[in-house]
mmCIF file of C-alpha atoms in Angstrom:
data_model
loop_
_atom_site.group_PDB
_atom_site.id
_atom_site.type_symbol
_atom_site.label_atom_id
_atom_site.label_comp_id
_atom_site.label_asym_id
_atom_site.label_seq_id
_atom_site.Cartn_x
_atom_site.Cartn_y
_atom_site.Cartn_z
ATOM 1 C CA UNK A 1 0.000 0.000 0.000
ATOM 2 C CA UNK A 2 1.569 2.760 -1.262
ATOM 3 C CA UNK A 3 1.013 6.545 1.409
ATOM 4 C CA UNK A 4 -0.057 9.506 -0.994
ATOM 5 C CA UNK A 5 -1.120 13.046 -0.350
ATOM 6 C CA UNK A 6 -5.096 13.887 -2.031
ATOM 7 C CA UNK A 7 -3.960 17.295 -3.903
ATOM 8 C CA UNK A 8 -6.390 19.644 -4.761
ATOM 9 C CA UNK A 9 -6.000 23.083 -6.632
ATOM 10 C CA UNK A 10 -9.491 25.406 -7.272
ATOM 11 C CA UNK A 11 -9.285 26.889 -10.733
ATOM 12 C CA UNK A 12 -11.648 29.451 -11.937
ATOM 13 C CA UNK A 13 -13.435 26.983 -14.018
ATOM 14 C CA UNK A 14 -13.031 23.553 -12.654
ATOM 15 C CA UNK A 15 -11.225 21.757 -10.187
ATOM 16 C CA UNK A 16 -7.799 19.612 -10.529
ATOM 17 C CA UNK A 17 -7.167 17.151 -7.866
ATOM 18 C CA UNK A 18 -4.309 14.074 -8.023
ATOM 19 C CA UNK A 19 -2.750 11.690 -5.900
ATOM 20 C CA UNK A 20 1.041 12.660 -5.017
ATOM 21 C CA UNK A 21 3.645 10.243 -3.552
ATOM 22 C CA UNK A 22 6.357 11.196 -0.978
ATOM 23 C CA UNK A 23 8.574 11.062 -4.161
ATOM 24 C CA UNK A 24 6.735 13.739 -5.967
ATOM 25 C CA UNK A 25 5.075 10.785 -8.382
ATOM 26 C CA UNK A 26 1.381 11.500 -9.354
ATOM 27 C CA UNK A 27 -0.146 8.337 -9.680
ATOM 28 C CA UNK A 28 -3.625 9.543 -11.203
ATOM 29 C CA UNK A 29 -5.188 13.348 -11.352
ATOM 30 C CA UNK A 30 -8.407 14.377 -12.861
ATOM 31 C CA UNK A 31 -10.050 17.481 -13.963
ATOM 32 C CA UNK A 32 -13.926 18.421 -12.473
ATOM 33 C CA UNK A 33 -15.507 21.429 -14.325
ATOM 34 C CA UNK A 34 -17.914 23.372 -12.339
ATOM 35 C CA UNK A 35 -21.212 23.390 -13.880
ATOM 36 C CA UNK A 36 -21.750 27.225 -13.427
ATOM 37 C CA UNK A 37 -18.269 28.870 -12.936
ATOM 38 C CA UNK A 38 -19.760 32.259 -13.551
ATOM 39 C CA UNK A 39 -22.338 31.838 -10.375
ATOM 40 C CA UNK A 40 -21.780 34.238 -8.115
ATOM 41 C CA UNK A 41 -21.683 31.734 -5.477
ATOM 42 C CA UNK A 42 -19.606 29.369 -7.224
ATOM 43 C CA UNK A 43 -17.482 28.342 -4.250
ATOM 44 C CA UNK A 44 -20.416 26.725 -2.638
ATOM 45 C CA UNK A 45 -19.807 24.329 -5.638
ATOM 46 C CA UNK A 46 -16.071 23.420 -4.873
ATOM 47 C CA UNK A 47 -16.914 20.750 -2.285
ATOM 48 C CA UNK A 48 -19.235 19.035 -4.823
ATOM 49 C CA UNK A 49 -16.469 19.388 -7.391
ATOM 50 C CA UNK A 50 -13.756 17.828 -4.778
ATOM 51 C CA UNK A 51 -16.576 14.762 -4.090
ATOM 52 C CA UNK A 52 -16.306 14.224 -8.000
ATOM 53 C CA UNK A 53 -13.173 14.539 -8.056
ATOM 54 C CA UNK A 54 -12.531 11.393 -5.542
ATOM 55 C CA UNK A 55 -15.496 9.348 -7.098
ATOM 56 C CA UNK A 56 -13.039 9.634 -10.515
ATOM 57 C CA UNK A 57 -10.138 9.086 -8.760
ATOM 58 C CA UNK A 58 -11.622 5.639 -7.421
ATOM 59 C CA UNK A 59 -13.567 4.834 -10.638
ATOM 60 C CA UNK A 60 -9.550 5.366 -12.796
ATOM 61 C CA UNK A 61 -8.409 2.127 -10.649
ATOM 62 C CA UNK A 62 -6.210 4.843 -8.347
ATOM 63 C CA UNK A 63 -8.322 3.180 -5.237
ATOM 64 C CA UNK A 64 -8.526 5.401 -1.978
ATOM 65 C CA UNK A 65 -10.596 3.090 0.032
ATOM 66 C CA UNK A 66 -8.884 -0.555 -1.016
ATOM 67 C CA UNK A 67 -6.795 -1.663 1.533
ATOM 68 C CA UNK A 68 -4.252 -2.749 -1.659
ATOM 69 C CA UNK A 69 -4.842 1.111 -3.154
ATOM 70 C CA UNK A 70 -3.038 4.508 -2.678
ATOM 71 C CA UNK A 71 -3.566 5.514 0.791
ATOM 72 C CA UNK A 72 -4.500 9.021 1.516
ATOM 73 C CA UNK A 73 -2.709 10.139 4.518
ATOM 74 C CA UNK A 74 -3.604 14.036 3.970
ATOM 75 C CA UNK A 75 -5.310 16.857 1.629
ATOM 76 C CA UNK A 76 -2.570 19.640 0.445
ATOM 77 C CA UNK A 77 -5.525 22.437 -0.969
ATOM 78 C CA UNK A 78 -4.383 25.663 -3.543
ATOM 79 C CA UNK A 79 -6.327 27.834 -5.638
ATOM 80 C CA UNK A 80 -6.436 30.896 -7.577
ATOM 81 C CA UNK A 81 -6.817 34.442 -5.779
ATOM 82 C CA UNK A 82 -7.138 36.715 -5.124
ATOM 83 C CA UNK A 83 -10.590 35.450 -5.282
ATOM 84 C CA UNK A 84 -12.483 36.768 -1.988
ATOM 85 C CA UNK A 85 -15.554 34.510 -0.899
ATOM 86 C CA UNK A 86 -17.878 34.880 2.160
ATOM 87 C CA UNK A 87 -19.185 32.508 4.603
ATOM 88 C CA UNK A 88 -22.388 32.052 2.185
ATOM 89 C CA UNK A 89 -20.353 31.249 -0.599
ATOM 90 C CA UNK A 90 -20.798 34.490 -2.416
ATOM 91 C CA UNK A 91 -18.188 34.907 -4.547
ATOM 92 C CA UNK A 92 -16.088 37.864 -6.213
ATOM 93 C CA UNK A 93 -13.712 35.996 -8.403
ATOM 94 C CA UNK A 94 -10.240 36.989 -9.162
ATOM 95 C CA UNK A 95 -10.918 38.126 -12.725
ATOM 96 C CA UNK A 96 -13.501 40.251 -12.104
ATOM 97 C CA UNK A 97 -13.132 43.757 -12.243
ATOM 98 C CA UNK A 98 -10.391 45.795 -13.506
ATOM 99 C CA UNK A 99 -7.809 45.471 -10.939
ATOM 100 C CA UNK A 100 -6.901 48.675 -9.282
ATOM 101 C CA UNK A 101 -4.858 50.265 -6.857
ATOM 102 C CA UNK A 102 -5.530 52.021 -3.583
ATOM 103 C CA UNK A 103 -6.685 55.057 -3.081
ATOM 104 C CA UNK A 104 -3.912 56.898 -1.704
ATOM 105 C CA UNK A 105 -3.514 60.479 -1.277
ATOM 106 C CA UNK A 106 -0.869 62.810 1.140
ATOM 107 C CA UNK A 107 -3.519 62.167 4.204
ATOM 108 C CA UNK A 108 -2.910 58.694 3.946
ATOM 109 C CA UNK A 109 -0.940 57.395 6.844
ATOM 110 C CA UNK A 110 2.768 56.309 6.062
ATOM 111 C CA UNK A 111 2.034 52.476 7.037
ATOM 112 C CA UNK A 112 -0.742 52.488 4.601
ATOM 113 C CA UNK A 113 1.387 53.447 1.636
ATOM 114 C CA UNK A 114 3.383 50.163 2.231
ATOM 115 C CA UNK A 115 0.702 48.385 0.615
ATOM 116 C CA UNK A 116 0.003 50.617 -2.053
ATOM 117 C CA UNK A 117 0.555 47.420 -4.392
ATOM 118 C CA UNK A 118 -1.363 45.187 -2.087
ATOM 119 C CA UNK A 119 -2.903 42.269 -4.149
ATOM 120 C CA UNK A 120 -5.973 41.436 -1.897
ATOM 121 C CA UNK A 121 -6.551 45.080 -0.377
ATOM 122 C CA UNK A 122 -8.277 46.702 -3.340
ATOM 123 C CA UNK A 123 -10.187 43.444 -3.809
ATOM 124 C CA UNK A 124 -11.504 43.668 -0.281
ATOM 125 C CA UNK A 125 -12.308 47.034 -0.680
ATOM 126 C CA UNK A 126 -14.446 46.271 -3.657
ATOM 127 C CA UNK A 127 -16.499 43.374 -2.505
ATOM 128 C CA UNK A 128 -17.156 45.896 0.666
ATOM 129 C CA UNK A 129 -18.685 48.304 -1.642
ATOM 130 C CA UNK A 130 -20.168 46.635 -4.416
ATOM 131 C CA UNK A 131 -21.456 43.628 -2.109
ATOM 132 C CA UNK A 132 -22.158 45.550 1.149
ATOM 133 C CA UNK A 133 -24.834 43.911 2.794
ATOM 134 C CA UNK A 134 -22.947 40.867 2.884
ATOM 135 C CA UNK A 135 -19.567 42.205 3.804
ATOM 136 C CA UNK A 136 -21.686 43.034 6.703
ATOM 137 C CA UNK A 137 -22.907 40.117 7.249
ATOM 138 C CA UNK A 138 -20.005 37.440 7.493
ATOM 139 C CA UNK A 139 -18.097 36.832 9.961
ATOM 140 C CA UNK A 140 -15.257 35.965 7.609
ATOM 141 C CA UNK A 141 -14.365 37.107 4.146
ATOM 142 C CA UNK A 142 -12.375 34.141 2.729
ATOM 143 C CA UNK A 143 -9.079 33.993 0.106
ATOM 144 C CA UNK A 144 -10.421 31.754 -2.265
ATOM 145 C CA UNK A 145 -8.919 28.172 -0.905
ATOM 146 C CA UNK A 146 -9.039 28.914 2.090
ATOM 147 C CA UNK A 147 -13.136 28.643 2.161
ATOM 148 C CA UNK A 148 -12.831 25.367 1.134
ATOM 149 C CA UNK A 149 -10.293 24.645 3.811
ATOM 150 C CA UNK A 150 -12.477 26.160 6.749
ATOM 151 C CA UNK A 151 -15.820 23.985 4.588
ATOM 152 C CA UNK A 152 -13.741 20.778 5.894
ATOM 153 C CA UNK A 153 -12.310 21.750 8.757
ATOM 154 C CA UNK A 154 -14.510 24.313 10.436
ATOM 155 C CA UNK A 155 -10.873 26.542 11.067
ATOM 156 C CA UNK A 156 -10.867 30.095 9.229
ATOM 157 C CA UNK A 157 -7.095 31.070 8.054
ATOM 158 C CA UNK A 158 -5.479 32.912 5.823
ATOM 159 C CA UNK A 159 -2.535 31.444 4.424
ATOM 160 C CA UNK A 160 0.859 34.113 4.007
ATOM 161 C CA UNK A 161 3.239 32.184 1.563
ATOM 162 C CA UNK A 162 6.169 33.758 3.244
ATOM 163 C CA UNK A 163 6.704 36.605 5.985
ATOM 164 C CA UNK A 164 7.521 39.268 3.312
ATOM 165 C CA UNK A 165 4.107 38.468 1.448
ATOM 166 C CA UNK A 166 2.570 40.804 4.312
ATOM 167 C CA UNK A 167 2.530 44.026 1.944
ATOM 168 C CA UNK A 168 0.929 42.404 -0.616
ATOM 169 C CA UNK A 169 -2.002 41.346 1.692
ATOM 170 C CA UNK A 170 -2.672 43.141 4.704
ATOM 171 C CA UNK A 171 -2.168 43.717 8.165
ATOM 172 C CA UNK A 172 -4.016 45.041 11.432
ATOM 173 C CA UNK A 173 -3.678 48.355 11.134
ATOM 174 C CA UNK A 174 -3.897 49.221 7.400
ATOM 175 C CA UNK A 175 -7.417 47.016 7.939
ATOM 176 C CA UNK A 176 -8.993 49.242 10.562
ATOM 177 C CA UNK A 177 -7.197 51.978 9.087
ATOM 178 C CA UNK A 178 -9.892 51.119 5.725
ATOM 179 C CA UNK A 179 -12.771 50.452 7.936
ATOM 180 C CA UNK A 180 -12.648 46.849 7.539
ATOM 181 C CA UNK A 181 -13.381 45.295 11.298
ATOM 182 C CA UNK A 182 -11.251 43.333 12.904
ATOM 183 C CA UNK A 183 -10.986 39.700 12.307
ATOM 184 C CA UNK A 184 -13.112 39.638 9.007
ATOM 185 C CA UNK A 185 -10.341 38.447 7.888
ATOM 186 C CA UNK A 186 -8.888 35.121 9.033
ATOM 187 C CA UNK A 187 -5.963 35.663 10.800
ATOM 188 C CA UNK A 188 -2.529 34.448 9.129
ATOM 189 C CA UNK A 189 -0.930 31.072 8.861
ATOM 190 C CA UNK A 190 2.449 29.614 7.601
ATOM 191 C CA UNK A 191 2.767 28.107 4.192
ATOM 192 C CA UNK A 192 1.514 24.262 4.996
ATOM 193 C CA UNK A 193 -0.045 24.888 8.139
ATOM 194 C CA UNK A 194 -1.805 21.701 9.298
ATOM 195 C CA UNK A 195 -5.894 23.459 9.682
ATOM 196 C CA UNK A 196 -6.497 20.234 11.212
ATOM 197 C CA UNK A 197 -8.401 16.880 10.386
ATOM 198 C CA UNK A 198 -11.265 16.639 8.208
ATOM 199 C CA UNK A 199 -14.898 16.683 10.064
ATOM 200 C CA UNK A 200 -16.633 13.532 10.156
ATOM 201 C CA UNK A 201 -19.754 14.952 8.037
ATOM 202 C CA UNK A 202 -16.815 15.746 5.603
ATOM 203 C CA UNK A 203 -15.277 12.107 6.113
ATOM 204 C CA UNK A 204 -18.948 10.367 5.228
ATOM 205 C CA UNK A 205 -19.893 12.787 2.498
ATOM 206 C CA UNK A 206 -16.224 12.785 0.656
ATOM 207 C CA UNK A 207 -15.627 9.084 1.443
ATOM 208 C CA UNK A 208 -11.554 9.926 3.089
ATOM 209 C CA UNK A 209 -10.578 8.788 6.037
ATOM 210 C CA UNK A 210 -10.093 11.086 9.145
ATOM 211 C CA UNK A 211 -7.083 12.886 7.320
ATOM 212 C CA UNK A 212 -5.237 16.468 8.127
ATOM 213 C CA UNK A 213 -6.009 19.670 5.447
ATOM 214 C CA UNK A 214 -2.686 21.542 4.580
ATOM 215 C CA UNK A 215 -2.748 24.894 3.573
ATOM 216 C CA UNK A 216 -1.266 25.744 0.455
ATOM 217 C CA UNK A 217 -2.844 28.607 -0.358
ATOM 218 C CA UNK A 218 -2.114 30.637 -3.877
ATOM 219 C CA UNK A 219 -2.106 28.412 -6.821
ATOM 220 C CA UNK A 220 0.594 30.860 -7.899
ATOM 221 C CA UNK A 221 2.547 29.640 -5.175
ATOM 222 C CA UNK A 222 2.148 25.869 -5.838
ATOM 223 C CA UNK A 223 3.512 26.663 -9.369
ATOM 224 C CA UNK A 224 5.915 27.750 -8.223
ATOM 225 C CA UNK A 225 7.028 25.293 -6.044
ATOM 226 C CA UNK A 226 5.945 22.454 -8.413
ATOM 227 C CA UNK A 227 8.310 23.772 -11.261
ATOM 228 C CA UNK A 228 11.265 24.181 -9.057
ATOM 229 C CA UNK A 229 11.308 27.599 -9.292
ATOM 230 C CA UNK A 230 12.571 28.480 -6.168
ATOM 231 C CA UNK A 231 16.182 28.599 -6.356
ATOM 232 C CA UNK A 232 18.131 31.733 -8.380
ATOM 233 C CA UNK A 233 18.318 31.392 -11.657
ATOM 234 C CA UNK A 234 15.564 29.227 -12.518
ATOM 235 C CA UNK A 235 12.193 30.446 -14.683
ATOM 236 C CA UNK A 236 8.844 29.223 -15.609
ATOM 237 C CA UNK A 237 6.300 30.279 -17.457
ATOM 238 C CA UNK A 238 2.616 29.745 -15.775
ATOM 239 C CA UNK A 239 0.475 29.179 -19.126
ATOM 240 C CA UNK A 240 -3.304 28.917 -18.215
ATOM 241 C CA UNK A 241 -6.043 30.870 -18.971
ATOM 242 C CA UNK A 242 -3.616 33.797 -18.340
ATOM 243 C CA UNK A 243 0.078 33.257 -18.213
ATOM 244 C CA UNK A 244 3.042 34.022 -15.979
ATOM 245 C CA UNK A 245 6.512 34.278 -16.944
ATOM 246 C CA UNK A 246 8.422 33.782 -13.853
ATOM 247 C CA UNK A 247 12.069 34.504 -13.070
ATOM 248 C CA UNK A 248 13.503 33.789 -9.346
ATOM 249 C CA UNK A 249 16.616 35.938 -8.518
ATOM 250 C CA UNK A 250 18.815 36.615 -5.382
ATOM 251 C CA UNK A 251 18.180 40.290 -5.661
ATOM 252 C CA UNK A 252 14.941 42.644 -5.292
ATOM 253 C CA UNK A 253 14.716 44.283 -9.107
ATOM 254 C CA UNK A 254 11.722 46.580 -10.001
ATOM 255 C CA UNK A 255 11.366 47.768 -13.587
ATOM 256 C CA UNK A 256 8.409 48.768 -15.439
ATOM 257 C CA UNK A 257 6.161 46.204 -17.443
ATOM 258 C CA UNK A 258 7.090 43.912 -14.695
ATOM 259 C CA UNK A 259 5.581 42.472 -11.244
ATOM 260 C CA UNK A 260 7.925 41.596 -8.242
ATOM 261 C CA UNK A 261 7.115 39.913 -5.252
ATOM 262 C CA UNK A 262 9.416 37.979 -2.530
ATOM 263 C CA UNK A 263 10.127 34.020 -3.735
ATOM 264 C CA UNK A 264 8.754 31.339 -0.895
ATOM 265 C CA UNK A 265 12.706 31.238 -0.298
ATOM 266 C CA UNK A 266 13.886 33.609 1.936
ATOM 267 C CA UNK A 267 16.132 36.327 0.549
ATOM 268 C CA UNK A 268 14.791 35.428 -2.642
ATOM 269 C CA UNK A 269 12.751 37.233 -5.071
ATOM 270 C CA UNK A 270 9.896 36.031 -8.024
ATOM 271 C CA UNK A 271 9.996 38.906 -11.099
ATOM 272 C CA UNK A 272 7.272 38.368 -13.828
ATOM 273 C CA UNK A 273 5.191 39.380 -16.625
ATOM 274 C CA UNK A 274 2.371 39.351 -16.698
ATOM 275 C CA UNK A 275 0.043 38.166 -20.083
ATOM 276 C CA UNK A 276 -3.741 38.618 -19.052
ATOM 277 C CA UNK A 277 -6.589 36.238 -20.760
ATOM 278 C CA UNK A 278 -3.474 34.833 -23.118
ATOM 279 C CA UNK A 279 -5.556 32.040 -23.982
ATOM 280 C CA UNK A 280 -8.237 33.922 -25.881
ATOM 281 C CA UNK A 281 -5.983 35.917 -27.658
ATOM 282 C CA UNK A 282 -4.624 34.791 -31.466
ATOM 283 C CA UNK A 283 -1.839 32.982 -31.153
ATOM 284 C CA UNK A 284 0.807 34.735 -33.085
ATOM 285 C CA UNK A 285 -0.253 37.644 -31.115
ATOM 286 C CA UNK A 286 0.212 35.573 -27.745
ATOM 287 C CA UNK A 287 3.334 34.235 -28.907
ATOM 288 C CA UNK A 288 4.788 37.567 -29.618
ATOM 289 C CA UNK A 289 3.720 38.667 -26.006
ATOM 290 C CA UNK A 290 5.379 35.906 -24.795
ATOM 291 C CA UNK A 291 8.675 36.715 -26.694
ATOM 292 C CA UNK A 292 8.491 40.083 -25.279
ATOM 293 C CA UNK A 293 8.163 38.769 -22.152
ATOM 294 C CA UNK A 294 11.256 36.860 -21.958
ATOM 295 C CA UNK A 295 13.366 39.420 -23.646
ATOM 296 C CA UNK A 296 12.303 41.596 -20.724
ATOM 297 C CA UNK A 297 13.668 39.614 -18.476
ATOM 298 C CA UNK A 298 16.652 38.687 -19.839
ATOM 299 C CA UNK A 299 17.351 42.244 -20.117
ATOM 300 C CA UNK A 300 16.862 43.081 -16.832
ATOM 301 C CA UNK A 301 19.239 40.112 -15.927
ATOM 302 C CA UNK A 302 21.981 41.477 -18.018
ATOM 303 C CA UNK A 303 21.511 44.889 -16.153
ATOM 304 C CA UNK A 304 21.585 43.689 -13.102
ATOM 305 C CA UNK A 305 24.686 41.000 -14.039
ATOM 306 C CA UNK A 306 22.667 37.731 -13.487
ATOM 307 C CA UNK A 307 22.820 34.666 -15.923
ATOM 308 C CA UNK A 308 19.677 34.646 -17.482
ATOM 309 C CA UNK A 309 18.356 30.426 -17.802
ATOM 310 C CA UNK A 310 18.416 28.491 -21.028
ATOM 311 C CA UNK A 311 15.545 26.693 -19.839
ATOM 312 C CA UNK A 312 11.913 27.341 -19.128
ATOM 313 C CA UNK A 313 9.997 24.696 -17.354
ATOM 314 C CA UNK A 314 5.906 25.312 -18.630
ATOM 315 C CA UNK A 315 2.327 24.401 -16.603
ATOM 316 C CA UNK A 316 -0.959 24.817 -17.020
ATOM 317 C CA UNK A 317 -3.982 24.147 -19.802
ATOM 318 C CA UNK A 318 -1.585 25.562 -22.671
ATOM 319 C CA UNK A 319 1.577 23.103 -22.022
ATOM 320 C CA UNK A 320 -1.380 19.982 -22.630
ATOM 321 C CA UNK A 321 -1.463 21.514 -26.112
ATOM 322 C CA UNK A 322 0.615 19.547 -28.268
ATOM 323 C CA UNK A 323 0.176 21.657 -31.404
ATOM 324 C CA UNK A 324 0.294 24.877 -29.686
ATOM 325 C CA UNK A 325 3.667 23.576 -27.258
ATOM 326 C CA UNK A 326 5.852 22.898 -30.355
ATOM 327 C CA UNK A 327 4.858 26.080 -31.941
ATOM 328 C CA UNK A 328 6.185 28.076 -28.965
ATOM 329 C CA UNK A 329 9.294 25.491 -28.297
ATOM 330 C CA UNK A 330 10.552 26.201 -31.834
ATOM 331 C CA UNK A 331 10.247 29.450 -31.422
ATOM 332 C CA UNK A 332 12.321 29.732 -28.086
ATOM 333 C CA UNK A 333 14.734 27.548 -29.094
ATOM 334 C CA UNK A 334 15.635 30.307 -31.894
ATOM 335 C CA UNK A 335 16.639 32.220 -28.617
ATOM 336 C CA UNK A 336 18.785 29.178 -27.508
ATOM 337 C CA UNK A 337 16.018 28.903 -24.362
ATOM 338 C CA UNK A 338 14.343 25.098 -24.637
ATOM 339 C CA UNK A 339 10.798 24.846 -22.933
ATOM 340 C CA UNK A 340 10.336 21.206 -21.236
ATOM 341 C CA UNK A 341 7.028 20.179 -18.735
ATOM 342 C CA UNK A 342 7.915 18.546 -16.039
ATOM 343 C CA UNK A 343 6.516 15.119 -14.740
ATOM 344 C CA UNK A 344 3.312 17.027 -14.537
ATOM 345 C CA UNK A 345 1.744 19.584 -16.888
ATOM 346 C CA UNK A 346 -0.447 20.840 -13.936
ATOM 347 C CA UNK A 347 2.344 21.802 -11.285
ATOM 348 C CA UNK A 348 -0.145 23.330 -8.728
ATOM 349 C CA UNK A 349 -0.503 19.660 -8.248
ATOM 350 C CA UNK A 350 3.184 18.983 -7.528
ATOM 351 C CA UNK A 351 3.609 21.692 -5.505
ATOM 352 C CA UNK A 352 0.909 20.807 -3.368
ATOM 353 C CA UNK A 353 1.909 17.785 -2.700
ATOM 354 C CA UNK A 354 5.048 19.206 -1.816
ATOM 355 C CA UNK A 355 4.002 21.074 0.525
ATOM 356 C CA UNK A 356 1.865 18.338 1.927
ATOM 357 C CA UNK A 357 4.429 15.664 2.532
ATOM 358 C CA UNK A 358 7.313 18.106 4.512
ATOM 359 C CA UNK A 359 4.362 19.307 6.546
ATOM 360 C CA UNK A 360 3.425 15.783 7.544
ATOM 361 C CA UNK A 361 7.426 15.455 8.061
ATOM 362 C CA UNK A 362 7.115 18.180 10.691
ATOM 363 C CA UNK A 363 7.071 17.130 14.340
ATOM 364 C CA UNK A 364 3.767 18.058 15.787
ATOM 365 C CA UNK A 365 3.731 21.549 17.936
ATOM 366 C CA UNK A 366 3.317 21.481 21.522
#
């Protein structure tokens, strides 16, 4: 019987799940599409979604419930955000909206302008206003995995990939200092912090054992750490719907047409463009962007005098496209840069289960 970790990773339109071994293998994964992803309360779908999930997991021979099958020994959860969703399952998706930035002006206090590129805060701000009467009432406004998480658990967190992540979230002050009440939002837990086990209405309706949930958190994050793409020098290019290209240096470089934002490594840092709804867009024209992209990068390398990769590890719904992979390898390898997938084409997966296995390999705290 062979110990695996049940990872799961909530897209915008369906949900991936797989079974991950201590060595990183995926036995079997599936896909579940959610039958109305443009519901506003979409979320309260997820949990239906994770059932299927299992039931196809079972059905593909990958047995959680046969003593000679897989074992699931925990649940490693990551999904796309920042997607906000309340107790109720209301849900303001990540792609909704223009993004936007704070509203910031020379009355602001000074610790406010540290977040004046804060991913969630404008987000928050915007369900408050456009969804008010139910900002009101929940208790908890949820970072889209994390509902799910607190839906098997019954514990509310919010999950802070790394210490430095802080100003692109939130804290305390900066809250009240917006009018949002204290403790609305969960309060802040370590990259694969154990929420606890599953309940036993969770046990009985999934059909798992009595297993831990690890926080993941970001699926952004999970890519990351499912490509290897965590050590300086390394780059990968996060191809879904939208699409990431990804560069993790030793040094903190901010340049225009760019995103930066600390690397799960400490003293590391992630720098990336950013292509919005690259799927839907022609693909000469996305190819170009993506082109662009890298030349960015490598330009900022060279000004900064770092060794820019050769190789560009690829994830997510466009690396499954056969056609549309050897287009864009041919194309990079004119650059002398040689795309590859890993041993998974959906490394939210990987990274997940990564994160599951060296949580279950910390001692419990006391």
């Amino acid at each position: 019987m062979k110990d695996v970790v049940l990872a799961v990773d909530i897209g915008t339109t369906a949900l991936k799940a797989g079974l991950i071994t201590k060595e990183g293998e995926v036995l079997s994964m599936c896909s579940v599409p959610y039958s109305a992803p443009e519901n506003r309360f979409v979320a309260e779908g997820w949990i239906w979604a994770l059932k299927a999930a299992v039931d196809k997991l079972v059905q593909t021979g990958a047995t959680l419930r046969e003593p000679q099958g897989p074992r699931v020994i925990a649940l490693a959860i990551s999904g796309n955000g920042p997607t906000l969703v309340s107790e109720s399952g209301l849900t303001l998706r990540w792609n909704e909206y223009p993004a936007c930035a704070l509203s910031l002006d020379e009355t602001t206090p000074d610790e406010a302008r540290e977040f004046a590129h804060s991913i969630f805060l404008p987000r928050i701000l915007l369900f408050r206003d456009l969804i008010s009467d139910e900002f009101e009432q929940t208790t908890h406004l949820f970072s889209g995995p994390e509902y799910l998480m607190w839906q098997l658990t019954g514990k509310a967190v919010t999950v802070l990939p790394e210490p430095r992540y802080e100003t692109a979230y939130w804290n305390r002050e900066v809250l009240e200092g917006f009018g949002i009440p204290t403790g609305k939002m969960p309060e802040f837990v370590e990259l694969g912090h154990n929420c606890g086990d599953l309940t036993d209405n969770n046990c009985e309706f999934l059909g798992l054992p009595k297993v831990p949930v690890i926080a993941v958190g970001p699926d952004f994050i999970a890519g990351l750490i499912g490509t290897g793409t965590t050590k300086a020098g390394t780059i990968c290019d996060r191809a879904g719907s939208s699409e990431g290209i990804n560069f993790c240096v030793d040094k903190e470089i901010r340049a225009e047409g760019a995103r930066t934002l600390p690397c799960v490594t400490a003293g590391l840092w992630n720098i990336s463009v950013l292509i919005p709804n690259s799927a839907s867009l022609p693909e000469e024209e996305r190819l170009e962007k993506v082109v662009a992209g890298i030349e960015l990068l490598k330009s900022l390398a060279e000004q900064n005098g770092l060794v820019f990769p050769t190789k560009i590890t690829t994830t997510g719904g466009q690396a499954k496209d056969e056609a549309w992979f050897g287009k864009k390898h041919a194309r990079l390898e004119q650059m002398g840069i040689e795309l590859v997938v890993g041993n998974c084409a959906d490394a939210e997966l990987v990274g997940d289960g990564q994160v599951g296995w060296l949580s279950l390999s910390k001692p419990p705290c006391k």
